[in-house]
PDB file of C-alpha atoms in Angstrom:
ATOM      1  CA  MET A   1     -27.324 154.379 218.788  1.00 54.00           C
ATOM      2  CA  GLU A   2     -27.664 151.741 215.618  1.00 54.00           C
ATOM      3  CA  ILE A   3     -30.355 152.070 213.978  1.00 55.00           C
ATOM      4  CA  LEU A   4     -31.742 149.030 211.942  1.00 52.00           C
ATOM      5  CA  GLY A   5     -28.422 146.924 212.261  1.00 53.00           C
ATOM      6  CA  THR A   6     -25.865 149.709 211.207  1.00 50.00           C
ATOM      7  CA  SER A   7     -23.281 150.795 212.337  1.00 53.00           C
ATOM      8  CA  PRO A   8     -23.459 153.173 215.390  1.00 58.00           C
ATOM      9  CA  ILE A   9     -24.621 156.848 214.367  1.00 63.00           C
ATOM     10  CA  ASN A  10     -22.511 160.098 216.691  1.00 73.00           C
ATOM     11  CA  PHE A  11     -23.680 163.076 216.088  1.00 81.00           C
ATOM     12  CA  GLU A  12     -22.586 166.699 217.915  1.00 89.00           C
ATOM     13  CA  THR A  13     -26.507 167.888 218.652  1.00 90.00           C
ATOM     14  CA  PHE A  14     -29.941 166.812 217.580  1.00 90.00           C
ATOM     15  CA  LEU A  15     -32.686 168.211 217.517  1.00 93.00           C
ATOM     16  CA  TRP A  16     -36.002 167.041 217.772  1.00 92.00           C
ATOM     17  CA  ILE A  17     -39.505 168.691 216.510  1.00 95.00           C
ATOM     18  CA  CYS A  18     -42.010 166.697 217.362  1.00 94.00           C
ATOM     19  CA  ILE A  19     -46.691 167.973 218.070  1.00 94.00           C
ATOM     20  CA  GLY A  20     -49.099 165.790 219.893  1.00 92.00           C
ATOM     21  CA  THR A  21     -49.042 162.626 219.680  1.00 92.00           C
ATOM     22  CA  GLY A  22     -45.245 162.668 217.225  1.00 92.00           C
ATOM     23  CA  ILE A  23     -43.532 162.262 220.128  1.00 93.00           C
ATOM     24  CA  ALA A  24     -44.498 158.543 220.701  1.00 93.00           C
ATOM     25  CA  PRO A  25     -41.689 157.269 218.140  1.00 92.00           C
ATOM     26  CA  MET A  26     -39.365 159.615 219.260  1.00 91.00           C
ATOM     27  CA  TYR A  27     -39.666 158.814 222.825  1.00 92.00           C
ATOM     28  CA  PRO A  28     -37.531 155.476 222.775  1.00 91.00           C
ATOM     29  CA  ILE A  29     -34.861 156.907 220.400  1.00 90.00           C
ATOM     30  CA  ILE A  30     -34.244 160.092 222.381  1.00 91.00           C
ATOM     31  CA  ASN A  31     -34.309 157.587 225.859  1.00 90.00           C
ATOM     32  CA  GLU A  32     -31.890 155.334 223.856  1.00 89.00           C
ATOM     33  CA  ILE A  33     -29.894 157.299 223.186  1.00 90.00           C
ATOM     34  CA  LEU A  34     -29.638 159.227 227.067  1.00 91.00           C
ATOM     35  CA  ASN A  35     -29.188 155.511 228.431  1.00 90.00           C
ATOM     36  CA  ASN A  36     -26.198 154.992 226.659  1.00 89.00           C
ATOM     37  CA  GLU A  37     -22.983 155.994 228.511  1.00 87.00           C
ATOM     38  CA  ASP A  38     -21.638 157.011 225.680  1.00 86.00           C
ATOM     39  CA  ASP A  39     -23.460 158.437 223.191  1.00 87.00           C
ATOM     40  CA  GLU A  40     -22.340 162.373 223.433  1.00 88.00           C
ATOM     41  CA  THR A  41     -25.046 163.515 221.996  1.00 91.00           C
ATOM     42  CA  VAL A  42     -26.647 166.575 222.758  1.00 94.00           C
ATOM     43  CA  ILE A  43     -30.463 166.637 222.759  1.00 94.00           C
ATOM     44  CA  THR A  44     -32.854 169.882 221.821  1.00 95.00           C
ATOM     45  CA  LEU A  45     -36.851 168.973 221.840  1.00 95.00           C
ATOM     46  CA  MET A  46     -39.467 171.027 220.692  1.00 95.00           C
ATOM     47  CA  PHE A  47     -42.429 170.379 222.057  1.00 94.00           C
ATOM     48  CA  GLY A  48     -46.009 171.227 221.325  1.00 94.00           C
ATOM     49  CA  CYS A  49     -49.665 170.646 222.206  1.00 93.00           C
ATOM     50  CA  ARG A  50     -52.699 172.889 221.813  1.00 94.00           C
ATOM     51  CA  SER A  51     -52.844 172.750 225.769  1.00 93.00           C
ATOM     52  CA  PRO A  52     -51.099 171.245 228.750  1.00 91.00           C
ATOM     53  CA  SER A  53     -53.453 169.193 229.452  1.00 92.00           C
ATOM     54  CA  GLU A  54     -52.764 167.411 226.365  1.00 92.00           C
ATOM     55  CA  ILE A  55     -49.024 166.791 226.892  1.00 92.00           C
ATOM     56  CA  ILE A  56     -48.555 162.892 226.958  1.00 91.00           C
ATOM     57  CA  PHE A  57     -45.220 161.613 228.689  1.00 90.00           C
ATOM     58  CA  ARG A  58     -45.070 164.299 230.909  1.00 92.00           C
ATOM     59  CA  GLU A  59     -43.460 162.628 233.971  1.00 93.00           C
ATOM     60  CA  GLN A  60     -41.490 160.833 231.387  1.00 92.00           C
ATOM     61  CA  LEU A  61     -40.574 164.505 229.749  1.00 92.00           C
ATOM     62  CA  ASN A  62     -39.871 165.653 233.585  1.00 93.00           C
ATOM     63  CA  SER A  63     -37.409 162.808 234.113  1.00 94.00           C
ATOM     64  CA  LEU A  64     -35.147 163.580 231.119  1.00 92.00           C
ATOM     65  CA  SER A  65     -33.791 167.179 231.753  1.00 91.00           C
ATOM     66  CA  SER A  66     -31.438 164.759 234.791  1.00 94.00           C
ATOM     67  CA  TYR A  67     -29.744 163.558 231.725  1.00 94.00           C
ATOM     68  CA  TRP A  68     -26.900 166.364 231.314  1.00 93.00           C
ATOM     69  CA  ASN A  69     -27.050 166.406 227.404  1.00 93.00           C
ATOM     70  CA  PHE A  70     -31.011 167.122 226.721  1.00 92.00           C
TER      71      PHE A  70
END
């Protein structure tokens, strides 16, 4: 992963904690890590909402489970 034109950053694990719409800025970063075949960062996402009806990106988040490192 490259942030603001710096060298790639490699982490062994990454814990993401967000609630509600807080997933919006994190989703593209998570997606970038998972789609980079050279990145072996293991991602753990803790995402909360008041009710299941408030889950945004539901289908996209479900599809992330197909990645070995998510």
